[in-house]
Amino acid sequence: MNEKKGRAIALLPIGVFLLLYLGLGIIFEYVMKIPMGFYNVPIIVAFLAAILVACIQNRELVFDKKLEIMAQGVGDKNIITMLLIFLAAGSFVGVVGRSSAESVAYFMLTLIPARFSVAVLFVVACFVSVAMGTSVGTITLLTPIAVAVSRASGFDMAFCVASVMGGAMFGDNLSFISDTTIAACNGQGCEMKDKFRENFWIAFPAAVITLILILVLSFQTDIQGQVSQTYNLVQIIPYVLVLIGGIIGLNVFIVLLTGIVSGAFIMLIWGHTAPVDLLTNMGSGVSGMFETCMVAILVAALCALIREYGGFDALLSWIHRIFRGKKGGQLGMGLLVGTMDIATANNTVAIVMANPIAGEMAQEYGISPKKTASLLDTFSCIFQGMIPYGAQMLVAIAAVGELGDSISAFQIMPKLFYPMFLLLTSLVTIIRSDK
């Protein structure tokens, strides 16, 4: 009895982190009414506090031994690979910029009749988020266009914004350069192309059903004008090359290098930026990944100690009592990362935290690495796409506010069709999987 209790108490650092991060986030956001208050909580500090608690625990091990355990966790090949991919992806985004995303949107909106504007917004958001690898970036770029569509056509503002958010989560789930894909694949040691193929047949049906529902609702709305703006499609070439390279299975570093080189060439030749500015943008893109990299390092160190103390054994024992069989194990993984996401409001952090536990669950339940990575990424995106205090929701609301309109999370949430259908297709996939 004491042994089990001792292993369970090893999970205390995770509880400390969640208490600090979630607790302060709720206070800042809903009590003190600080804009984007949830994201004013320093996540690095919260993880450092959790590591301090872990270091204080288990006095049977000397501090030097604990440092050695943490170093082994951080030095894992998958962690190092993940960090390098994060930095390369940041460099790519810095080189190509984000104006090409607007070009794609305005190009399609110019060609398509106004009645299909919201459907176009959803499709464009899907493409842009797959190409860019960031749901927040996609929402930041396309929400102003969604507001313009609503004003010009008469479509409900929440309907337009929710369609952009849904498409953004589609790409967040599937993109080869998404933080979530990188974290899930490297955490489980699987190829990105394998995870993509596993994920595609879950995400694509959900996207198709969402698109059909958007079209049905669109034909029930009286429409007026049309949105038009200048665009430059040459800038999307690097995104297309990255997308093709990832799908055909090229090494991720070669894919990103191709995108960086082609993007730099296009930006310089067409005069979109100067050489010095290009280098500055690359540096800014890499710097934007520093916090994500640091979180990955601290989580690896923390999880190494928790595993050594027996915390994961206690958690797995609890999971086994509730979820039985391979299907139950898959559902357990989904709920595990979903719970982490609700607590952290960050799907990348949720995946990084869930990775080591999910890896052990995969061995226990006989679930393949590509399936495990797919489940972690998919369920984290489902929850992240719907929580009212997630970065995606807060950025969308802020963007609408900056343009002189107002909207609340609870107006948007009922129209977030894609995350809802993604949950449905995920559950159907689990039920239909082999026992």
Short mmCIF file of N, CA and C in Angstrom, two decimals, residues 275-421:
data_model
loop_
_atom_site.label_atom_id
_atom_site.label_comp_id
_atom_site.label_asym_id
_atom_site.label_seq_id
_atom_site.Cartn_x
_atom_site.Cartn_y
_atom_site.Cartn_z
N PRO A 275 18.11 41.71 -48.37
CA PRO A 275 18.89 40.62 -47.75
C PRO A 275 19.02 40.75 -46.24
N VAL A 276 19.28 41.97 -45.76
CA VAL A 276 19.43 42.17 -44.32
C VAL A 276 18.13 41.87 -43.59
N ASP A 277 17.01 42.35 -44.17
CA ASP A 277 15.70 42.10 -43.57
C ASP A 277 15.37 40.61 -43.58
N LEU A 278 15.79 39.93 -44.64
CA LEU A 278 15.54 38.49 -44.72
C LEU A 278 16.22 37.75 -43.57
N LEU A 279 17.48 38.09 -43.30
CA LEU A 279 18.20 37.48 -42.18
C LEU A 279 17.54 37.82 -40.85
N THR A 280 17.10 39.07 -40.74
CA THR A 280 16.41 39.49 -39.50
C THR A 280 15.13 38.69 -39.31
N ASN A 281 14.39 38.49 -40.39
CA ASN A 281 13.14 37.73 -40.32
C ASN A 281 13.40 36.27 -39.95
N MET A 282 14.48 35.70 -40.50
CA MET A 282 14.85 34.33 -40.14
C MET A 282 15.14 34.24 -38.64
N GLY A 283 15.89 35.22 -38.15
CA GLY A 283 16.20 35.24 -36.72
C GLY A 283 14.95 35.37 -35.87
N SER A 284 14.02 36.21 -36.31
CA SER A 284 12.77 36.39 -35.57
C SER A 284 11.95 35.11 -35.56
N GLY A 285 11.95 34.41 -36.71
CA GLY A 285 11.22 33.14 -36.78
C GLY A 285 11.79 32.10 -35.85
N VAL A 286 13.11 32.02 -35.81
CA VAL A 286 13.77 31.07 -34.89
C VAL A 286 13.51 31.47 -33.44
N SER A 287 13.61 32.77 -33.15
CA SER A 287 13.37 33.24 -31.78
C SER A 287 11.95 32.92 -31.31
N GLY A 288 11.01 32.94 -32.26
CA GLY A 288 9.64 32.63 -31.91
C GLY A 288 9.44 31.20 -31.43
N MET A 289 10.42 30.35 -31.70
CA MET A 289 10.34 28.95 -31.29
C MET A 289 11.06 28.69 -29.96
N PHE A 290 11.72 29.70 -29.40
CA PHE A 290 12.54 29.47 -28.21
C PHE A 290 11.72 28.96 -27.03
N GLU A 291 10.55 29.57 -26.78
CA GLU A 291 9.76 29.13 -25.64
C GLU A 291 9.29 27.69 -25.82
N THR A 292 8.87 27.35 -27.06
CA THR A 292 8.44 25.98 -27.33
C THR A 292 9.59 25.00 -27.10
N CYS A 293 10.78 25.37 -27.54
CA CYS A 293 11.96 24.52 -27.33
C CYS A 293 12.26 24.36 -25.84
N MET A 294 12.18 25.46 -25.10
CA MET A 294 12.47 25.39 -23.67
C MET A 294 11.44 24.54 -22.94
N VAL A 295 10.18 24.65 -23.34
CA VAL A 295 9.15 23.81 -22.74
C VAL A 295 9.46 22.33 -22.98
N ALA A 296 9.85 21.99 -24.22
CA ALA A 296 10.19 20.60 -24.55
C ALA A 296 11.33 20.10 -23.68
N ILE A 297 12.35 20.94 -23.45
CA ILE A 297 13.50 20.55 -22.63
C ILE A 297 13.08 20.32 -21.17
N LEU A 298 12.32 21.26 -20.62
CA LEU A 298 11.91 21.16 -19.21
C LEU A 298 10.96 19.98 -18.98
N VAL A 299 10.06 19.76 -19.94
CA VAL A 299 9.14 18.62 -19.80
C VAL A 299 9.91 17.30 -19.86
N ALA A 300 10.90 17.22 -20.75
CA ALA A 300 11.72 16.00 -20.84
C ALA A 300 12.45 15.74 -19.53
N ALA A 301 13.00 16.79 -18.92
CA ALA A 301 13.70 16.65 -17.64
C ALA A 301 12.73 16.24 -16.53
N LEU A 302 11.58 16.90 -16.49
CA LEU A 302 10.59 16.60 -15.45
C LEU A 302 10.07 15.18 -15.57
N CYS A 303 9.73 14.77 -16.80
CA CYS A 303 9.18 13.43 -17.00
C CYS A 303 10.21 12.34 -16.70
N ALA A 304 11.48 12.63 -16.93
CA ALA A 304 12.52 11.64 -16.60
C ALA A 304 12.54 11.37 -15.10
N LEU A 305 12.40 12.40 -14.28
CA LEU A 305 12.37 12.22 -12.82
C LEU A 305 11.10 11.49 -12.39
N ILE A 306 9.96 11.90 -12.96
CA ILE A 306 8.68 11.27 -12.58
C ILE A 306 8.70 9.79 -12.93
N ARG A 307 9.26 9.46 -14.09
CA ARG A 307 9.35 8.05 -14.48
C ARG A 307 10.26 7.28 -13.52
N GLU A 308 11.39 7.89 -13.15
CA GLU A 308 12.33 7.25 -12.23
C GLU A 308 11.68 7.00 -10.87
N TYR A 309 10.85 7.92 -10.43
CA TYR A 309 10.19 7.79 -9.13
C TYR A 309 9.03 6.81 -9.14
N GLY A 310 8.59 6.39 -10.33
CA GLY A 310 7.48 5.45 -10.43
C GLY A 310 6.13 6.10 -10.65
N GLY A 311 6.12 7.40 -10.97
CA GLY A 311 4.85 8.08 -11.17
C GLY A 311 4.07 7.56 -12.37
N PHE A 312 4.78 7.27 -13.45
CA PHE A 312 4.10 6.77 -14.64
C PHE A 312 3.52 5.38 -14.41
N ASP A 313 4.20 4.58 -13.59
CA ASP A 313 3.66 3.25 -13.27
C ASP A 313 2.33 3.36 -12.56
N ALA A 314 2.25 4.33 -11.64
CA ALA A 314 0.99 4.53 -10.91
C ALA A 314 -0.11 5.00 -11.86
N LEU A 315 0.24 5.91 -12.76
CA LEU A 315 -0.75 6.43 -13.70
C LEU A 315 -1.22 5.35 -14.66
N LEU A 316 -0.28 4.54 -15.14
CA LEU A 316 -0.65 3.45 -16.05
C LEU A 316 -1.54 2.42 -15.36
N SER A 317 -1.25 2.15 -14.09
CA SER A 317 -2.07 1.21 -13.33
C SER A 317 -3.50 1.73 -13.21
N TRP A 318 -3.64 3.04 -12.99
CA TRP A 318 -4.97 3.65 -12.89
C TRP A 318 -5.69 3.59 -14.24
N ILE A 319 -4.96 3.86 -15.31
CA ILE A 319 -5.54 3.82 -16.66
C ILE A 319 -6.01 2.40 -17.00
N HIS A 320 -5.21 1.39 -16.62
CA HIS A 320 -5.56 0.00 -16.91
C HIS A 320 -6.86 -0.40 -16.24
N ARG A 321 -7.12 0.15 -15.06
CA ARG A 321 -8.34 -0.22 -14.35
C ARG A 321 -9.58 0.35 -15.02
N ILE A 322 -9.41 1.44 -15.76
CA ILE A 322 -10.55 2.11 -16.38
C ILE A 322 -10.71 1.72 -17.85
N PHE A 323 -9.60 1.72 -18.58
CA PHE A 323 -9.65 1.46 -20.02
C PHE A 323 -9.06 0.09 -20.32
N ARG A 324 -9.88 -0.79 -20.88
CA ARG A 324 -9.45 -2.15 -21.14
C ARG A 324 -9.42 -2.43 -22.64
N GLY A 325 -8.45 -3.21 -23.08
CA GLY A 325 -8.33 -3.57 -24.48
C GLY A 325 -7.71 -2.47 -25.31
N LYS A 326 -7.45 -2.78 -26.58
CA LYS A 326 -6.77 -1.84 -27.47
C LYS A 326 -7.62 -0.60 -27.73
N LYS A 327 -8.93 -0.80 -27.92
CA LYS A 327 -9.81 0.34 -28.16
C LYS A 327 -9.87 1.24 -26.93
N GLY A 328 -9.95 0.62 -25.77
CA GLY A 328 -9.96 1.40 -24.53
C GLY A 328 -8.68 2.17 -24.34
N GLY A 329 -7.55 1.55 -24.73
CA GLY A 329 -6.26 2.21 -24.62
C GLY A 329 -6.19 3.44 -25.51
N GLN A 330 -6.74 3.34 -26.73
CA GLN A 330 -6.74 4.48 -27.66
C GLN A 330 -7.60 5.62 -27.10
N LEU A 331 -8.76 5.26 -26.56
CA LEU A 331 -9.63 6.28 -25.97
C LEU A 331 -8.95 6.92 -24.76
N GLY A 332 -8.26 6.09 -23.98
CA GLY A 332 -7.53 6.61 -22.82
C GLY A 332 -6.46 7.60 -23.22
N MET A 333 -5.74 7.30 -24.31
CA MET A 333 -4.73 8.25 -24.81
C MET A 333 -5.36 9.58 -25.20
N GLY A 334 -6.49 9.49 -25.90
CA GLY A 334 -7.17 10.70 -26.33
C GLY A 334 -7.62 11.56 -25.17
N LEU A 335 -8.19 10.92 -24.16
CA LEU A 335 -8.65 11.66 -22.99
C LEU A 335 -7.47 12.20 -22.18
N LEU A 336 -6.37 11.45 -22.17
CA LEU A 336 -5.17 11.90 -21.45
C LEU A 336 -4.67 13.22 -22.02
N VAL A 337 -4.44 13.26 -23.33
CA VAL A 337 -3.91 14.48 -23.94
C VAL A 337 -4.97 15.59 -23.95
N GLY A 338 -6.25 15.20 -24.04
CA GLY A 338 -7.31 16.20 -23.98
C GLY A 338 -7.37 16.87 -22.62
N THR A 339 -7.20 16.08 -21.57
CA THR A 339 -7.17 16.64 -20.21
C THR A 339 -5.99 17.58 -20.03
N MET A 340 -4.83 17.17 -20.56
CA MET A 340 -3.64 18.02 -20.50
C MET A 340 -3.89 19.34 -21.23
N ASP A 341 -4.60 19.25 -22.36
CA ASP A 341 -4.85 20.46 -23.15
C ASP A 341 -5.82 21.39 -22.43
N ILE A 342 -6.86 20.83 -21.82
CA ILE A 342 -7.79 21.66 -21.05
C ILE A 342 -7.06 22.39 -19.93
N ALA A 343 -6.07 21.70 -19.33
CA ALA A 343 -5.34 22.28 -18.21
C ALA A 343 -4.32 23.32 -18.65
N THR A 344 -3.70 23.11 -19.81
CA THR A 344 -2.62 24.01 -20.24
C THR A 344 -3.04 25.00 -21.32
N ALA A 345 -4.18 24.73 -21.98
CA ALA A 345 -4.66 25.56 -23.10
C ALA A 345 -3.60 25.70 -24.19
N ASN A 346 -2.79 24.67 -24.35
CA ASN A 346 -1.74 24.69 -25.38
C ASN A 346 -1.56 23.26 -25.87
N ASN A 347 -1.97 22.98 -27.11
CA ASN A 347 -1.95 21.60 -27.58
C ASN A 347 -0.54 21.04 -27.76
N THR A 348 0.43 21.90 -28.09
CA THR A 348 1.80 21.41 -28.21
C THR A 348 2.34 20.98 -26.85
N VAL A 349 2.13 21.82 -25.83
CA VAL A 349 2.57 21.47 -24.47
C VAL A 349 1.86 20.21 -23.99
N ALA A 350 0.57 20.11 -24.31
CA ALA A 350 -0.20 18.92 -23.89
C ALA A 350 0.40 17.65 -24.49
N ILE A 351 0.79 17.71 -25.76
CA ILE A 351 1.39 16.54 -26.41
C ILE A 351 2.74 16.21 -25.81
N VAL A 352 3.56 17.24 -25.60
CA VAL A 352 4.89 17.00 -25.02
C VAL A 352 4.77 16.37 -23.64
N MET A 353 3.80 16.82 -22.85
CA MET A 353 3.60 16.25 -21.51
C MET A 353 3.05 14.83 -21.58
N ALA A 354 2.16 14.57 -22.55
CA ALA A 354 1.53 13.25 -22.64
C ALA A 354 2.41 12.22 -23.33
N ASN A 355 3.41 12.67 -24.11
CA ASN A 355 4.22 11.76 -24.92
C ASN A 355 4.79 10.56 -24.16
N PRO A 356 5.52 10.78 -23.06
CA PRO A 356 6.14 9.62 -22.39
C PRO A 356 5.13 8.63 -21.83
N ILE A 357 4.01 9.16 -21.30
CA ILE A 357 2.97 8.28 -20.76
C ILE A 357 2.31 7.51 -21.90
N ALA A 358 2.01 8.22 -22.98
CA ALA A 358 1.38 7.58 -24.14
C ALA A 358 2.29 6.52 -24.75
N GLY A 359 3.61 6.77 -24.75
CA GLY A 359 4.55 5.78 -25.27
C GLY A 359 4.48 4.47 -24.49
N GLU A 360 4.40 4.59 -23.17
CA GLU A 360 4.29 3.37 -22.35
C GLU A 360 2.93 2.71 -22.53
N MET A 361 1.89 3.52 -22.69
CA MET A 361 0.56 2.95 -22.95
C MET A 361 0.55 2.21 -24.28
N ALA A 362 1.24 2.75 -25.28
CA ALA A 362 1.30 2.11 -26.60
C ALA A 362 1.90 0.72 -26.51
N GLN A 363 2.94 0.58 -25.70
CA GLN A 363 3.56 -0.73 -25.53
C GLN A 363 2.63 -1.68 -24.78
N GLU A 364 1.96 -1.16 -23.76
CA GLU A 364 1.06 -2.00 -22.96
C GLU A 364 -0.13 -2.50 -23.77
N TYR A 365 -0.69 -1.63 -24.62
CA TYR A 365 -1.90 -1.95 -25.36
C TYR A 365 -1.63 -2.43 -26.78
N GLY A 366 -0.37 -2.43 -27.21
CA GLY A 366 -0.05 -2.87 -28.55
C GLY A 366 -0.51 -1.92 -29.64
N ILE A 367 -0.33 -0.62 -29.40
CA ILE A 367 -0.75 0.42 -30.35
C ILE A 367 0.50 0.92 -31.07
N SER A 368 0.45 1.04 -32.39
CA SER A 368 1.61 1.43 -33.18
C SER A 368 2.00 2.88 -32.91
N PRO A 369 3.29 3.22 -33.10
CA PRO A 369 3.74 4.62 -32.90
C PRO A 369 2.97 5.62 -33.76
N LYS A 370 2.69 5.27 -35.04
CA LYS A 370 1.98 6.22 -35.91
C LYS A 370 0.55 6.44 -35.43
N LYS A 371 -0.08 5.39 -34.93
CA LYS A 371 -1.44 5.53 -34.40
C LYS A 371 -1.42 6.36 -33.12
N THR A 372 -0.41 6.13 -32.28
CA THR A 372 -0.29 6.90 -31.03
C THR A 372 -0.08 8.38 -31.33
N ALA A 373 0.83 8.68 -32.26
CA ALA A 373 1.09 10.08 -32.63
C ALA A 373 -0.17 10.72 -33.20
N SER A 374 -0.90 9.97 -34.02
CA SER A 374 -2.14 10.48 -34.61
C SER A 374 -3.18 10.79 -33.54
N LEU A 375 -3.33 9.90 -32.58
CA LEU A 375 -4.31 10.11 -31.51
C LEU A 375 -3.96 11.33 -30.67
N LEU A 376 -2.68 11.46 -30.32
CA LEU A 376 -2.26 12.59 -29.50
C LEU A 376 -2.52 13.91 -30.22
N ASP A 377 -2.12 13.97 -31.48
CA ASP A 377 -2.29 15.20 -32.24
C ASP A 377 -3.77 15.53 -32.45
N THR A 378 -4.54 14.52 -32.83
CA THR A 378 -5.95 14.74 -33.15
C THR A 378 -6.74 15.19 -31.94
N PHE A 379 -6.63 14.47 -30.83
CA PHE A 379 -7.42 14.82 -29.65
C PHE A 379 -6.98 16.14 -29.03
N SER A 380 -5.69 16.45 -29.13
CA SER A 380 -5.24 17.75 -28.61
C SER A 380 -5.85 18.88 -29.43
N CYS A 381 -5.95 18.68 -30.74
CA CYS A 381 -6.53 19.71 -31.61
C CYS A 381 -8.05 19.81 -31.43
N ILE A 382 -8.70 18.70 -31.12
CA ILE A 382 -10.14 18.73 -30.86
C ILE A 382 -10.44 19.64 -29.68
N PHE A 383 -9.74 19.40 -28.58
CA PHE A 383 -10.00 20.18 -27.37
C PHE A 383 -9.52 21.62 -27.52
N GLN A 384 -8.33 21.79 -28.13
CA GLN A 384 -7.79 23.13 -28.30
C GLN A 384 -8.68 23.98 -29.21
N GLY A 385 -9.32 23.32 -30.15
CA GLY A 385 -10.17 24.04 -31.09
C GLY A 385 -11.49 24.49 -30.51
N MET A 386 -11.84 24.02 -29.30
CA MET A 386 -13.15 24.34 -28.74
C MET A 386 -13.12 25.09 -27.42
N ILE A 387 -12.01 24.99 -26.65
CA ILE A 387 -12.00 25.63 -25.33
C ILE A 387 -12.09 27.16 -25.48
N PRO A 388 -12.90 27.82 -24.64
CA PRO A 388 -13.12 29.26 -24.81
C PRO A 388 -11.94 30.13 -24.40
N TYR A 389 -10.95 29.54 -23.71
CA TYR A 389 -9.79 30.33 -23.26
C TYR A 389 -8.51 29.94 -24.00
N GLY A 390 -8.64 29.20 -25.10
CA GLY A 390 -7.47 28.84 -25.90
C GLY A 390 -6.97 30.03 -26.71
N ALA A 391 -5.71 29.98 -27.11
CA ALA A 391 -5.12 31.08 -27.87
C ALA A 391 -5.89 31.33 -29.16
N GLN A 392 -6.34 30.26 -29.80
CA GLN A 392 -7.06 30.38 -31.07
C GLN A 392 -8.33 31.23 -30.88
N MET A 393 -9.10 30.91 -29.85
CA MET A 393 -10.34 31.64 -29.59
C MET A 393 -10.06 33.09 -29.20
N LEU A 394 -9.09 33.30 -28.32
CA LEU A 394 -8.79 34.64 -27.84
C LEU A 394 -8.25 35.54 -28.95
N VAL A 395 -7.41 34.97 -29.82
CA VAL A 395 -6.86 35.74 -30.94
C VAL A 395 -7.98 36.13 -31.91
N ALA A 396 -8.90 35.21 -32.18
CA ALA A 396 -10.02 35.51 -33.09
C ALA A 396 -10.89 36.62 -32.52
N ILE A 397 -11.20 36.54 -31.25
CA ILE A 397 -12.04 37.57 -30.61
C ILE A 397 -11.33 38.92 -30.63
N ALA A 398 -10.03 38.90 -30.33
CA ALA A 398 -9.25 40.15 -30.33
C ALA A 398 -9.19 40.76 -31.73
N ALA A 399 -9.03 39.93 -32.75
CA ALA A 399 -8.96 40.43 -34.13
C ALA A 399 -10.27 41.08 -34.55
N VAL A 400 -11.39 40.48 -34.16
CA VAL A 400 -12.69 41.06 -34.47
C VAL A 400 -12.85 42.40 -33.75
N GLY A 401 -12.41 42.45 -32.49
CA GLY A 401 -12.51 43.68 -31.71
C GLY A 401 -11.69 44.81 -32.29
N GLU A 402 -10.51 44.50 -32.81
CA GLU A 402 -9.64 45.53 -33.40
C GLU A 402 -10.26 46.15 -34.65
N LEU A 403 -11.18 45.42 -35.27
CA LEU A 403 -11.82 45.92 -36.50
C LEU A 403 -13.15 46.62 -36.23
N GLY A 404 -13.43 46.86 -34.94
CA GLY A 404 -14.60 47.65 -34.58
C GLY A 404 -15.86 46.87 -34.31
N ASP A 405 -15.79 45.53 -34.33
CA ASP A 405 -16.95 44.70 -33.99
C ASP A 405 -16.68 43.99 -32.67
N SER A 406 -17.68 43.34 -32.15
CA SER A 406 -17.50 42.57 -30.91
C SER A 406 -18.15 41.20 -31.07
N ILE A 407 -17.53 40.22 -30.44
CA ILE A 407 -18.03 38.85 -30.51
C ILE A 407 -17.52 38.11 -29.28
N SER A 408 -18.27 37.13 -28.80
CA SER A 408 -17.86 36.37 -27.62
C SER A 408 -17.57 34.93 -27.99
N ALA A 409 -16.82 34.27 -27.12
CA ALA A 409 -16.49 32.86 -27.36
C ALA A 409 -17.74 32.00 -27.45
N PHE A 410 -18.76 32.37 -26.67
CA PHE A 410 -19.96 31.54 -26.61
C PHE A 410 -20.87 31.76 -27.82
N GLN A 411 -20.60 32.81 -28.60
CA GLN A 411 -21.27 32.95 -29.90
C GLN A 411 -20.59 32.07 -30.95
N ILE A 412 -19.28 31.93 -30.83
CA ILE A 412 -18.50 31.18 -31.81
C ILE A 412 -18.60 29.67 -31.58
N MET A 413 -18.57 29.25 -30.31
CA MET A 413 -18.46 27.82 -29.98
C MET A 413 -19.53 26.93 -30.63
N PRO A 414 -20.81 27.33 -30.64
CA PRO A 414 -21.81 26.43 -31.27
C PRO A 414 -21.59 26.22 -32.76
N LYS A 415 -20.80 27.10 -33.40
CA LYS A 415 -20.58 27.00 -34.84
C LYS A 415 -19.21 26.41 -35.18
N LEU A 416 -18.52 25.88 -34.19
CA LEU A 416 -17.22 25.23 -34.42
C LEU A 416 -17.47 23.79 -34.88
N PHE A 417 -17.95 23.66 -36.10
CA PHE A 417 -18.38 22.35 -36.59
C PHE A 417 -17.21 21.39 -36.78
N TYR A 418 -16.09 21.88 -37.27
CA TYR A 418 -14.98 20.96 -37.57
C TYR A 418 -14.47 20.21 -36.35
N PRO A 419 -14.15 20.87 -35.23
CA PRO A 419 -13.70 20.09 -34.06
C PRO A 419 -14.73 19.07 -33.60
N MET A 420 -16.01 19.43 -33.70
CA MET A 420 -17.07 18.49 -33.30
C MET A 420 -17.06 17.24 -34.19
N PHE A 421 -16.99 17.45 -35.50
CA PHE A 421 -16.98 16.32 -36.42
C PHE A 421 -15.66 15.54 -36.34
#
